[in-house]
Short mmCIF file of C-alpha atoms and ligand atoms in Angstrom, two decimals:
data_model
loop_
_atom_site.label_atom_id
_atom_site.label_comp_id
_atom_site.label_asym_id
_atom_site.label_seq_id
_atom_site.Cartn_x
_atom_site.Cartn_y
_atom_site.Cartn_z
CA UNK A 1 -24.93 27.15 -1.12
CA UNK A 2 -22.38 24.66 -1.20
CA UNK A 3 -20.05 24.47 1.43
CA UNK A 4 -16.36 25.81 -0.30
CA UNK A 5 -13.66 23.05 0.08
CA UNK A 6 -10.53 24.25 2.17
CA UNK A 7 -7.47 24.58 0.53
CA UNK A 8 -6.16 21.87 3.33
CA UNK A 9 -8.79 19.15 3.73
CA UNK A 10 -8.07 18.09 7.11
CA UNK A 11 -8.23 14.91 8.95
CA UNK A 12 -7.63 14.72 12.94
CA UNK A 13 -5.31 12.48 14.33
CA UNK A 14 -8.17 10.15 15.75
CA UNK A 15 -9.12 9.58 12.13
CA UNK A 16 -5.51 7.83 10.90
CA UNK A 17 -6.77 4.61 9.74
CA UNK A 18 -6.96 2.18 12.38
CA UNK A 19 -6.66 -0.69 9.43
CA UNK A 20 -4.82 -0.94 5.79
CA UNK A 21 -6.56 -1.77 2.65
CA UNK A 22 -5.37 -4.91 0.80
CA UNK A 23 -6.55 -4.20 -2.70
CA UNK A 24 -5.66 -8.24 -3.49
CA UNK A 25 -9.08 -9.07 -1.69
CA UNK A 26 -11.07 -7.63 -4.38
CA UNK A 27 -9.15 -8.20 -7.83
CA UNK A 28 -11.08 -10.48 -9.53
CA UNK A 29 -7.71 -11.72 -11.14
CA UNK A 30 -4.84 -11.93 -8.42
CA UNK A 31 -1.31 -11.30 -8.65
CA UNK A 32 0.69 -14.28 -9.71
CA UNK A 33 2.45 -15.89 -6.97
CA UNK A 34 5.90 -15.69 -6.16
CA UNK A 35 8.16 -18.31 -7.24
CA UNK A 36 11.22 -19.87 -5.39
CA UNK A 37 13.92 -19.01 -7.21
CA UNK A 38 15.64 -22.33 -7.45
CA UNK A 39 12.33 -25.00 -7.27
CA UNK A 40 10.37 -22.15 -9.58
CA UNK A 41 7.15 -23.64 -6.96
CA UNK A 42 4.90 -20.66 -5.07
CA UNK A 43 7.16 -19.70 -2.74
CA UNK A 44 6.21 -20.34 1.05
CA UNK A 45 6.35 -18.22 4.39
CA UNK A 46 9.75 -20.03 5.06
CA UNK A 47 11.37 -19.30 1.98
CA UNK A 48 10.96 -15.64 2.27
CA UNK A 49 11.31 -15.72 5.96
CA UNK A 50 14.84 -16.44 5.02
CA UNK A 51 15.50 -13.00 3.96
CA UNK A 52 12.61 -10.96 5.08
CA UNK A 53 10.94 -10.21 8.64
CA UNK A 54 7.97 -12.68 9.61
CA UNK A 55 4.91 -10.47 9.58
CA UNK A 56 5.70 -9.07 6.39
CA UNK A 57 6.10 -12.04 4.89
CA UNK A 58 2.42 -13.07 5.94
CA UNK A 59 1.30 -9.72 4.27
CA UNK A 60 2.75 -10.37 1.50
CA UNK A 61 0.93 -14.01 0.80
CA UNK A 62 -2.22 -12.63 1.82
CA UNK A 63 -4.31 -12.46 -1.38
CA UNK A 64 -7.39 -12.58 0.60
CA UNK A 65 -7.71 -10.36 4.33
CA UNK A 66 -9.20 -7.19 3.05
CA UNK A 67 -8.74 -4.99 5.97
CA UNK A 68 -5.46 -5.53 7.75
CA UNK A 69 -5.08 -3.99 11.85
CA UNK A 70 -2.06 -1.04 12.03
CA UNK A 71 -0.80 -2.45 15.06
CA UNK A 72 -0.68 0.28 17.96
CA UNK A 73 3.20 0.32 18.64
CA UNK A 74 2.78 1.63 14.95
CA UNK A 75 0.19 4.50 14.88
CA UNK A 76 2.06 5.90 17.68
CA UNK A 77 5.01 6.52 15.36
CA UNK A 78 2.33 7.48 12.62
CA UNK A 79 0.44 10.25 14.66
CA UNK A 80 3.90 11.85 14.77
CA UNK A 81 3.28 12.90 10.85
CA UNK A 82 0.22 11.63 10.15
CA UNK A 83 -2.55 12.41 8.88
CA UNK A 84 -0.50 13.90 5.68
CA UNK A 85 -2.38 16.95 4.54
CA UNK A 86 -4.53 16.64 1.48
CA UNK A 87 -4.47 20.20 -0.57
CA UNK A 88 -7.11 21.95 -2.77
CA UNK A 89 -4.18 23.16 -5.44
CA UNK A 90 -6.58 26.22 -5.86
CA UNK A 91 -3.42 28.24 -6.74
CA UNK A 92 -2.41 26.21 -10.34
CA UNK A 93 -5.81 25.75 -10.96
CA UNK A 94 -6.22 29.76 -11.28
CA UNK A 95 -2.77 29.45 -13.03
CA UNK A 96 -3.58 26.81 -15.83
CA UNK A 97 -6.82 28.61 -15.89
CA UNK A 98 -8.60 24.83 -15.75
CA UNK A 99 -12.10 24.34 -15.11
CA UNK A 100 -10.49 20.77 -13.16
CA UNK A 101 -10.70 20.26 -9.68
CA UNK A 102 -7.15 19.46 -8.82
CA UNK A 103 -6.19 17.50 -5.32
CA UNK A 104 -2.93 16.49 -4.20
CA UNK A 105 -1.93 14.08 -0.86
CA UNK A 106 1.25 15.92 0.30
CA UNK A 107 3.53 12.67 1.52
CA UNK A 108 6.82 15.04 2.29
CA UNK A 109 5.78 16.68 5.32
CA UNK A 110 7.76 14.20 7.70
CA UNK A 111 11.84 14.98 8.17
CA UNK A 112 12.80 12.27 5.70
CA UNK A 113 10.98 13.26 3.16
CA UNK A 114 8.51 11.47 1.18
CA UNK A 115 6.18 8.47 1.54
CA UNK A 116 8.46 6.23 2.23
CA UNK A 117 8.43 6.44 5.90
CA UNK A 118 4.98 4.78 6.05
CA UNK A 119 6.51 1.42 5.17
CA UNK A 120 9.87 1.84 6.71
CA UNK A 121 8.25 2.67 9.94
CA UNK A 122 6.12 -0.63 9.77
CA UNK A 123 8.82 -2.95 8.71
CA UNK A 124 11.13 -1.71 11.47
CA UNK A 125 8.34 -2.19 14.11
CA UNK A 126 7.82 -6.02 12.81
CA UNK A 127 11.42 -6.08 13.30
CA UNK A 128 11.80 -5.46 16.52
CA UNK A 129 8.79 -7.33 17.60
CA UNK A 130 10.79 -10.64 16.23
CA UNK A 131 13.67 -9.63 18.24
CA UNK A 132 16.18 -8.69 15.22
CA UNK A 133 18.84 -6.46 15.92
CA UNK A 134 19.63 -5.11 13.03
CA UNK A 135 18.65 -4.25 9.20
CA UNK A 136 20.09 -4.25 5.63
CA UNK A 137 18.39 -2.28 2.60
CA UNK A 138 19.52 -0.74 -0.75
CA UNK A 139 18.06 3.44 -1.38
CA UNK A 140 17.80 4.81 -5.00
CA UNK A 141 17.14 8.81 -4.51
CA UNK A 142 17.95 7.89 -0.46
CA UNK A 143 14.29 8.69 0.19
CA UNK A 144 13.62 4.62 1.55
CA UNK A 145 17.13 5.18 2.69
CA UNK A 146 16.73 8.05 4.78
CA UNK A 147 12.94 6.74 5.67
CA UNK A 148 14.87 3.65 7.38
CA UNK A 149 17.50 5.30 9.20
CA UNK A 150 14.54 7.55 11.24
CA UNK A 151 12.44 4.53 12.04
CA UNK A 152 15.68 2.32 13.04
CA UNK A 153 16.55 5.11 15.05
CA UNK A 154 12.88 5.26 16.53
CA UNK A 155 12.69 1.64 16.98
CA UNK A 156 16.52 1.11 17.96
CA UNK A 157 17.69 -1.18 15.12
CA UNK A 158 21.07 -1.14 13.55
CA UNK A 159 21.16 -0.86 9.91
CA UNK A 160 22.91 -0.91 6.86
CA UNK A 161 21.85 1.10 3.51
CA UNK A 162 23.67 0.27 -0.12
CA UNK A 163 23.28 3.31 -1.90
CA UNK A 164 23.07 3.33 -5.72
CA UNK A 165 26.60 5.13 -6.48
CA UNK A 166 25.09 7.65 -8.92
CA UNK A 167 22.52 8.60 -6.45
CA UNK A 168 25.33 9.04 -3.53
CA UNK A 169 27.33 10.90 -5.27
CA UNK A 170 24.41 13.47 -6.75
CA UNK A 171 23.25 13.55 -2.83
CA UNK A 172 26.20 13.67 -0.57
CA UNK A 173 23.35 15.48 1.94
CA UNK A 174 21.47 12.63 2.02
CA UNK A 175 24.45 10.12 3.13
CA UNK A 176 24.63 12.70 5.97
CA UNK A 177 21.15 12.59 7.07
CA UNK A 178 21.08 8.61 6.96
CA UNK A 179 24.44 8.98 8.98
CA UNK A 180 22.89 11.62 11.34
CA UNK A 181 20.25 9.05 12.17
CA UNK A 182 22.78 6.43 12.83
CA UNK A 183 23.00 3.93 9.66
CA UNK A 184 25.99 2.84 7.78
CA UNK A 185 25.64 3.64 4.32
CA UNK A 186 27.88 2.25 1.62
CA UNK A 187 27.63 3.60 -2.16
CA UNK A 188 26.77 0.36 -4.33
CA UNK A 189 28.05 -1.45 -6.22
CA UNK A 190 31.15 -2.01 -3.84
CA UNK A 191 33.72 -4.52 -2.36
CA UNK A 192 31.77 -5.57 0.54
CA UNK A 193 29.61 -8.29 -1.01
CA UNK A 194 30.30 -10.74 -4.12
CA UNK A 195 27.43 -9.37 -5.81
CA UNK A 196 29.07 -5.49 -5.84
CA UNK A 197 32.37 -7.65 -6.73
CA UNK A 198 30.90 -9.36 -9.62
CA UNK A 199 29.41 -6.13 -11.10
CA UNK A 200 32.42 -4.14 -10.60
CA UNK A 201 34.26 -6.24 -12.10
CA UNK A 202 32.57 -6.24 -15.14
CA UNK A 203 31.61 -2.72 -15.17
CA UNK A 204 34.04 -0.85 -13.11
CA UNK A 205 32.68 2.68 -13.81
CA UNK A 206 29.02 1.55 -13.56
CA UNK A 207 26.63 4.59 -11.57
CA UNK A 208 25.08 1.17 -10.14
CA UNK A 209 21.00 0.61 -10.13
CA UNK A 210 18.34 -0.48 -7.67
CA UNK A 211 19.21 -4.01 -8.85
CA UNK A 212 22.72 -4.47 -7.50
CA UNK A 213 22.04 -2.47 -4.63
CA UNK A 214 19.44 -4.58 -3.60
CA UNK A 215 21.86 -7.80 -4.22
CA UNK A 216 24.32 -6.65 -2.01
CA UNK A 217 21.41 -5.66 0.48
CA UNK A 218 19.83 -9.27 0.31
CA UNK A 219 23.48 -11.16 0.15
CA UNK A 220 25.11 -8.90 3.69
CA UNK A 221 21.70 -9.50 5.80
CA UNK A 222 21.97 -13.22 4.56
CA UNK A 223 25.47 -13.34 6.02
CA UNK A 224 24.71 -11.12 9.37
CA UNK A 225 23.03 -12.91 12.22
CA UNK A 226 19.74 -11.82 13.35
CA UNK A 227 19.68 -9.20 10.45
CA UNK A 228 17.03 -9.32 7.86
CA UNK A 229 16.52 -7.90 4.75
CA UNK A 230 13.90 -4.67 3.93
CA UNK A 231 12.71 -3.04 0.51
CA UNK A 232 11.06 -0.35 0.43
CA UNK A 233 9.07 -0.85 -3.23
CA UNK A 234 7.79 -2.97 -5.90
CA UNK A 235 5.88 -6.08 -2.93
CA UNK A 236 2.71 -6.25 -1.90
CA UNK A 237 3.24 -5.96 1.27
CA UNK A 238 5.01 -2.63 0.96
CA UNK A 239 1.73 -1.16 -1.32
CA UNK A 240 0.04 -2.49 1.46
CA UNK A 241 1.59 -0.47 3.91
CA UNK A 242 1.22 2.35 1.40
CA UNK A 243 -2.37 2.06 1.40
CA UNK A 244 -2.56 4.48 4.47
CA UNK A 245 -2.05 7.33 1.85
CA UNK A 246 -5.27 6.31 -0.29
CA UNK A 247 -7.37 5.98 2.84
CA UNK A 248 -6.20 8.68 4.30
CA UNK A 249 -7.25 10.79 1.03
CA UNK A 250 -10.52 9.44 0.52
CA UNK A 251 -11.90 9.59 3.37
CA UNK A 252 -11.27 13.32 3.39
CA UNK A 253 -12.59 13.72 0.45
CA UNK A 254 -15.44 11.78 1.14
CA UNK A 255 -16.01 14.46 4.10
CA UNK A 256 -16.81 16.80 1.52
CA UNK A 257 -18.43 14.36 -1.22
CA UNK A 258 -15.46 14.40 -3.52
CA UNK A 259 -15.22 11.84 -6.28
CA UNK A 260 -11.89 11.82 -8.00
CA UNK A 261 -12.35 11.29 -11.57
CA UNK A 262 -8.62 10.73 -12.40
CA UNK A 263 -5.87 9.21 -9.87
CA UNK A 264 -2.42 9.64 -11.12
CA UNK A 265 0.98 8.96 -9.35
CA UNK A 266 4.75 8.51 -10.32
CA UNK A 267 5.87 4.43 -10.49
CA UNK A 268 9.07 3.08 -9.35
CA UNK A 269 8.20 -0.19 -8.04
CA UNK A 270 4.71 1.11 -7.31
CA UNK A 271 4.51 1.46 -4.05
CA UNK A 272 3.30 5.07 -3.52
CA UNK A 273 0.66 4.56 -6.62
CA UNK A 274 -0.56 1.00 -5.36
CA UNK A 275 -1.31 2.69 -1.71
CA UNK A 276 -2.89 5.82 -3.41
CA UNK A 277 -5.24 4.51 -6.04
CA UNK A 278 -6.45 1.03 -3.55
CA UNK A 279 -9.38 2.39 -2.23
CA UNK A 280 -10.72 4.38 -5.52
CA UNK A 281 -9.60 0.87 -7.62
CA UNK A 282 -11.87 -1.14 -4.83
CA UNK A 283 -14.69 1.23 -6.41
CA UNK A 284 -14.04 0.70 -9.64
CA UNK A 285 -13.57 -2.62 -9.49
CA UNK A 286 -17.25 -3.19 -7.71
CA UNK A 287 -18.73 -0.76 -10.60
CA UNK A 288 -18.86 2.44 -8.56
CA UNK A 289 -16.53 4.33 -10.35
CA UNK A 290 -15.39 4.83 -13.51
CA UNK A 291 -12.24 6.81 -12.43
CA UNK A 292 -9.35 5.89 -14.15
CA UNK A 293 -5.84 5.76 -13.29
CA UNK A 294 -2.27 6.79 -14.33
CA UNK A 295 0.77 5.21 -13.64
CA UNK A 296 3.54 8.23 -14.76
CA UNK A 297 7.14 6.33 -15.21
CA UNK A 298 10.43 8.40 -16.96
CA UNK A 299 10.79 7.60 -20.77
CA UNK A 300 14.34 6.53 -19.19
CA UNK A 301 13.03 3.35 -17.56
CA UNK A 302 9.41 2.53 -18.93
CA UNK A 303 8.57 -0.22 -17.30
CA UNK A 304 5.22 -0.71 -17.99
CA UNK A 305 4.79 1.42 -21.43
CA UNK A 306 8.05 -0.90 -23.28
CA UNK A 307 8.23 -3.62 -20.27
CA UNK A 308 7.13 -7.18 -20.76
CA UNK A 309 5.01 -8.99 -18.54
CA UNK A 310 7.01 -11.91 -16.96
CA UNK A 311 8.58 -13.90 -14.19
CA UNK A 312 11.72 -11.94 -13.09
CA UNK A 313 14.09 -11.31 -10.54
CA UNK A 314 14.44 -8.19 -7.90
CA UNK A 315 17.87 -8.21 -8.62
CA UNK A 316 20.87 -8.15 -10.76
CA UNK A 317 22.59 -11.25 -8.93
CA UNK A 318 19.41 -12.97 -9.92
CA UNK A 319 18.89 -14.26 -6.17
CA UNK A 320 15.62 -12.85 -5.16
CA UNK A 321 12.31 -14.72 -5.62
CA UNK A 322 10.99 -14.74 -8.81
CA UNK A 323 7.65 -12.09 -9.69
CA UNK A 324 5.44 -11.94 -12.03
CA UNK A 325 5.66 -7.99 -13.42
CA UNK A 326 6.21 -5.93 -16.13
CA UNK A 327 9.63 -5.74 -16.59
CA UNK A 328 12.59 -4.54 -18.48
CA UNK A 329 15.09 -7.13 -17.65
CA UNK A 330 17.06 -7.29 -14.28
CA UNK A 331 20.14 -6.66 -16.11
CA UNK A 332 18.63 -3.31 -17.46
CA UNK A 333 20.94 -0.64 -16.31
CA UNK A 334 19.03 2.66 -17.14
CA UNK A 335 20.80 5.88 -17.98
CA UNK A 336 21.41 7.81 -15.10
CA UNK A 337 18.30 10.15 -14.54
CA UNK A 338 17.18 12.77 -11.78
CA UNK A 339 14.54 10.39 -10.49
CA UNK A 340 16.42 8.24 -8.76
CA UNK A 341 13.68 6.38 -7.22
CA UNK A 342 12.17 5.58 -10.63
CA UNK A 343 15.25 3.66 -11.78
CA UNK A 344 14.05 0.28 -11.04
CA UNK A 345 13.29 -2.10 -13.98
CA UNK A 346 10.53 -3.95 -12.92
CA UNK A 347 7.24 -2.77 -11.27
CA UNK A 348 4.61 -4.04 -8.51
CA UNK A 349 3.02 -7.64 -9.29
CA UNK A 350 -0.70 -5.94 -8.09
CA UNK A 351 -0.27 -2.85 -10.61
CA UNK A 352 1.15 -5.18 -13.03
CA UNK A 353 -2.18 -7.16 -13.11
CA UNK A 354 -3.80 -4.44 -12.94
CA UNK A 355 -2.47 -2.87 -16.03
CA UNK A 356 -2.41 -6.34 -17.87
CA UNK A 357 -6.34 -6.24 -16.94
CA UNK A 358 -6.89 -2.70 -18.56
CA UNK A 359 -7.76 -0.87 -14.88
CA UNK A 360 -5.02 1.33 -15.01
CA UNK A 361 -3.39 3.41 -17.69
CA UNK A 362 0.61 4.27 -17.85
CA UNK A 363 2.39 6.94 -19.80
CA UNK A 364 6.29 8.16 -19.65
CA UNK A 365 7.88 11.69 -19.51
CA UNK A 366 11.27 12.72 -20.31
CA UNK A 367 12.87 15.01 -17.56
CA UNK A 368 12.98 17.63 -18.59
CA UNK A 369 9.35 18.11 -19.32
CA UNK A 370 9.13 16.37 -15.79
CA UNK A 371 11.17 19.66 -14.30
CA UNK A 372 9.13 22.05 -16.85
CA UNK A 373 6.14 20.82 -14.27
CA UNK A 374 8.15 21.00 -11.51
CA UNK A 375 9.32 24.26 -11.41
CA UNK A 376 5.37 25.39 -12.30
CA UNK A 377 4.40 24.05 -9.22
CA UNK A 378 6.95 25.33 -7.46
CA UNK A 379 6.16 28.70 -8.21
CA UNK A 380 2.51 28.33 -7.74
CA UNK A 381 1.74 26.33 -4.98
CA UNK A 382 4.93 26.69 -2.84
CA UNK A 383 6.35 23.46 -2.49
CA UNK A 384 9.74 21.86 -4.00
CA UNK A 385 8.51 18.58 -5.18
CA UNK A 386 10.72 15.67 -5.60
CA UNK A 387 12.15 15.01 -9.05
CA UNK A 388 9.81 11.59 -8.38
CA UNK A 389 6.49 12.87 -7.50
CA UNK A 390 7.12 15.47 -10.36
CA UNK A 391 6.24 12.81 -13.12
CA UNK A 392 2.67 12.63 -11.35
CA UNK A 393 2.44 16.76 -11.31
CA UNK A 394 3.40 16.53 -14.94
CA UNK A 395 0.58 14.47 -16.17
CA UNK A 396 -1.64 15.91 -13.82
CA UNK A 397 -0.99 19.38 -15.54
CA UNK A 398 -1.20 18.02 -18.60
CA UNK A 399 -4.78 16.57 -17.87
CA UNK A 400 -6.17 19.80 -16.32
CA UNK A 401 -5.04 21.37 -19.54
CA UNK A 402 -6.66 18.97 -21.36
CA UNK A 403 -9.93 19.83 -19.47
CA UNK A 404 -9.62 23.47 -20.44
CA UNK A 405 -9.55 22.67 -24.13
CA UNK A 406 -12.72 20.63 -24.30
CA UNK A 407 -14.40 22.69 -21.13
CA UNK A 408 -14.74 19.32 -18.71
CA UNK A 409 -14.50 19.55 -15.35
CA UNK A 410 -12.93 16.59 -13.81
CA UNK A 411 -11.81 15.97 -10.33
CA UNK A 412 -7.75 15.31 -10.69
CA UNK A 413 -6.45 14.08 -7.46
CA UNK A 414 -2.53 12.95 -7.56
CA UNK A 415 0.32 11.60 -4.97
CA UNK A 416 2.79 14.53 -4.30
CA UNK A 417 4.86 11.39 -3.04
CA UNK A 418 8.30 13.74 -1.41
CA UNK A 419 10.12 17.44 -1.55
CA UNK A 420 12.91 18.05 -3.51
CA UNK A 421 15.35 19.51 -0.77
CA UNK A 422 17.87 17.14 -1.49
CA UNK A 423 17.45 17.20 -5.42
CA UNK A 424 19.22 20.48 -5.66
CA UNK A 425 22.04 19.31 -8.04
CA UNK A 426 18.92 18.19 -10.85
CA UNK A 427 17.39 21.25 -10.68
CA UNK A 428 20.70 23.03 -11.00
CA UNK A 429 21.25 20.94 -14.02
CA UNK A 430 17.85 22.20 -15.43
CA UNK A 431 18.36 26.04 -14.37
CA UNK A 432 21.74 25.89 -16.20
CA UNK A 433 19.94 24.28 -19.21
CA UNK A 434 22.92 20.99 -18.74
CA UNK A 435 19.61 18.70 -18.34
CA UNK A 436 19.35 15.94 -20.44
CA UNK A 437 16.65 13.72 -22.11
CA UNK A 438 17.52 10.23 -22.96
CA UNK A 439 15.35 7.23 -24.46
CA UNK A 440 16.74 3.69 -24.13
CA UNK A 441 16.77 2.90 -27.78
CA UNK A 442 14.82 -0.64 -28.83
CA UNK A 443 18.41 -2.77 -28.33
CA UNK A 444 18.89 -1.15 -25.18
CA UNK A 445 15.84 -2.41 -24.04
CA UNK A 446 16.33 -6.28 -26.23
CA UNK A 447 19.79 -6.47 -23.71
CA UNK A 448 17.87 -5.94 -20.77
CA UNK A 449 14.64 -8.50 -21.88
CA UNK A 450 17.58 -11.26 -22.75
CA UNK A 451 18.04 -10.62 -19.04
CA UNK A 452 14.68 -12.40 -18.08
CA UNK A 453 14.41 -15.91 -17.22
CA UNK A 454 13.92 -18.72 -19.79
CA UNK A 455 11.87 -20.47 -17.60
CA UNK A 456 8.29 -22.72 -18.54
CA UNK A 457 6.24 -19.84 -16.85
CA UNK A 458 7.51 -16.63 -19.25
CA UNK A 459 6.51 -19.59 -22.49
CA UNK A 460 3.48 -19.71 -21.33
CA UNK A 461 1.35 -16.05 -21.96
C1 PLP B 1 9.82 10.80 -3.57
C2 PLP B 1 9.65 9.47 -4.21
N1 PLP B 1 8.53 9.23 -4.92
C3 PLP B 1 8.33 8.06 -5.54
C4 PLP B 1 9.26 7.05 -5.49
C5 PLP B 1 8.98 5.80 -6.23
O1 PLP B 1 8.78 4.69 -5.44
P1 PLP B 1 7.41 3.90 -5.45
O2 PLP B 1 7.08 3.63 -6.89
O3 PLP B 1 7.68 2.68 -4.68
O4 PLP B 1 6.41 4.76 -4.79
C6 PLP B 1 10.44 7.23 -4.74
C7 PLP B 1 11.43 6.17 -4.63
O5 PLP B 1 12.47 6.29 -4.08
C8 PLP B 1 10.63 8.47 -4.09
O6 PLP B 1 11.73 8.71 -3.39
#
């Protein structure tokens, strides 16, 4: 008889990978490269070095090193929370009454809540190997934000965290847990940089976005000595990082001869979907699989379903290197929206190949159909999921229900990216039925593309 798969599929701690997984290696069609904002050349190792730590930098150019060491100084820190658990979601199977296998990589067991302390963690230990003293970053939903201030704290590093004002004011808990672990956090856009000067003064009542966050981030670590700039999303070397989440989950799975049929995650700037799905992708890339992949984005900020695919800037100041992505325009302000961390307008430059190459699939949801899901899950399998990771349970639903119409069974693993502990004001709003849906409309979305460069390298696609 075959053996029955536990509802936690578990790892030890000898098993965290010693190694991440750089997906670039095997794409038959890379990434574009960066560009230098001002020459519009590849950018080099010094350019970025000017704003980002050294070692990440490298990361981020490699196209080519397809197994990259976890330092040790690193794991340490990881065994702390690692291996994340990887669950059997026997419970809303039974519920949805689905003849899929459903599988979900829990990322929200560690104190600040989601996946984003796999990157922070690494970024502050390559900062304190170059002998900086001190950090700057930007936070949407305050998960990277809160994710930073614990592995500063760890790794003794001072830092600084622009917090998109809507977000800060909808989580005045998490301002007290990045405060708690010692970082000074400043709702953006705000008087402290020229960038939050510029904005406000054109928009004084803006909610802010990832954008000018991430301008003030880049402009104060600029100005600070021995301070560099971190971001938790949307570069390579970040997915990279991430990667430990889709290793982690298949070779667990692989334990008990799992093959996932469909990998699905939410999409900000990628970073939790481009570590999940690198491994399976490898796969089907070398003709092993024939999974397929979902990239789940709110209807509020669809990237990749309405984007464009062109050179852009990070930013709203326009002062970050240029990427080649899908994009909505770096001047795209989207409506304020319970997903905080999926307010970004432009996406990853690997999952942006990757979807301009057919290899993975996108779709959007509208929040409240995001919380319908949500609240399911909650009830069923026990655990408050962040607004975020609630896109992926969405679609993931939605495709288990799909196999109980036509009677397939398909293996549905997804990225449970964070909890929703801090989210208690969104699903407020949806208890109390004040939850809103809204749709950029097509001119919306034609302010934000006149946002994107005129440059020779968006004529020529
Ligand atoms: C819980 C959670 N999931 C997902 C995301 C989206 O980020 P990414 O697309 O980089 O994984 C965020 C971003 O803040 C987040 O907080």
């Amino acid at each position: 008889m075959a053996k029955r798969i536990p509802t936690r599929l578990y790892l030890s701690e000898d098993e965290i990978p010693t190694t991440w997984y750089n997906l670039r290696a095997d794409m038959k069609n890379k990434p574009d490269p960066i560009l230098h904002p001002g020459t519009l050349q590849s950018a080099s190792a010094a350019d970025l070095e000017a704003v980002f730590c050294k070692e990440p930098v490298k990361q981020e150019l490699d196209d080519t090193t397809r197994l990259i060491p976890i330092p040790e100084g690193l794991r340490e820190f990881y065994r702390a929370y690692r291996p994340a658990p990887l669950i059997r979601a026997y419970f809303l199977e039974k519920a949805l009454g689905t003849p899929a296998e459903i599988y979900y990589k829990h990322e929200g067991t560690n104190t600040s809540g989601s996946h984003k302390l796999n990157s922070a963690a690494a970024q502050a230990y390559y900062a304190k190997e170059e002998g900086l003293a001190s950090l700057t970053t930007e936070t949407g939903a305050g998960q990277w934000g809160s994710a930073m201030a614990m592995a500063c704290a760890y790794y003794g590093l001072g830092l600084t965290v622009y917090m998109v004002k809507v977000s800060s004011e909808q989580k005045p808990y998490r301002k007290a847990l990045i405060e708690t672990y010692g970082a000074k956090l400043i709702p953006s856009p705000s008087n402290t940089t020229e960038a939050g000067r510029k904005i406000l003064a054109k928009d004084p009542n803006t909610g802010g976005s990832l954008g000018c966050a991430i301008s003030e981030a880049v402009e104060t670590s600029i100005k600070t000595d021995k301070c560099r700039y971190v971001l938790g999303s949307v570069l390579n070397h970040v997915v990279l990082h991430q990667s430990i989440i889709g290793m982690e989950a298949k070779a667990a799975l692989d334990k008990y001869g799992v093959k996932p049929d469909i990998v699905i995650g939410c999409a900000g700037g990628g970073s939790n979907l481009g570590g999940l799905i690198a491994p399976f992708m490898a796969e089907k890339i070398a003709g092993k699989s024939k999974a397929r992949f979902i990239a789940v984005e709110p209807a509020s900020c669809p990237s990749f379903t309405r984007g464009r695919y062109a050179y852009d800037f990070g930013d709203t100041a326009m002062t970050t290197p240029l990427l080649r992505m899908y994009t909505l325009g770096n001047g795209f302000i989207p409506s304020s929206n319970h997903a905080g961390g999926l307010r970004y307008h432009g996406m990853n430059p690997i999952l942006s190949r990757l979807y301009k190459d057919g290899l993975l699939e996108a779709r959007s949801a509208v929040q409240t159909d995001v919380f319908d899901a949500a609240v399911q899950f909650a009830k069923i399998e026990g655990i408050l999921p962040a607004p975020e990771s609630s896109h992926a349970i969405r679609v993931a639903i939605d495709e288990a229900l799909e196999c109980k119409r036509t009677g397939e069974k398909k293996t549905i693993l997804f990225g449970l990216t964070g909890t929703g502990y801090f989210d208690m004001t969104a699903y407020q709003a949806y208890n109390n039925k004040t939850m809103t849906d809204y749709i950029p409309t097509d001119e919306d979305l034609a302010r934000g593309f006149a946002t994107i460069p005129d440059i020779p390298q968006n004529k020529m696609q």
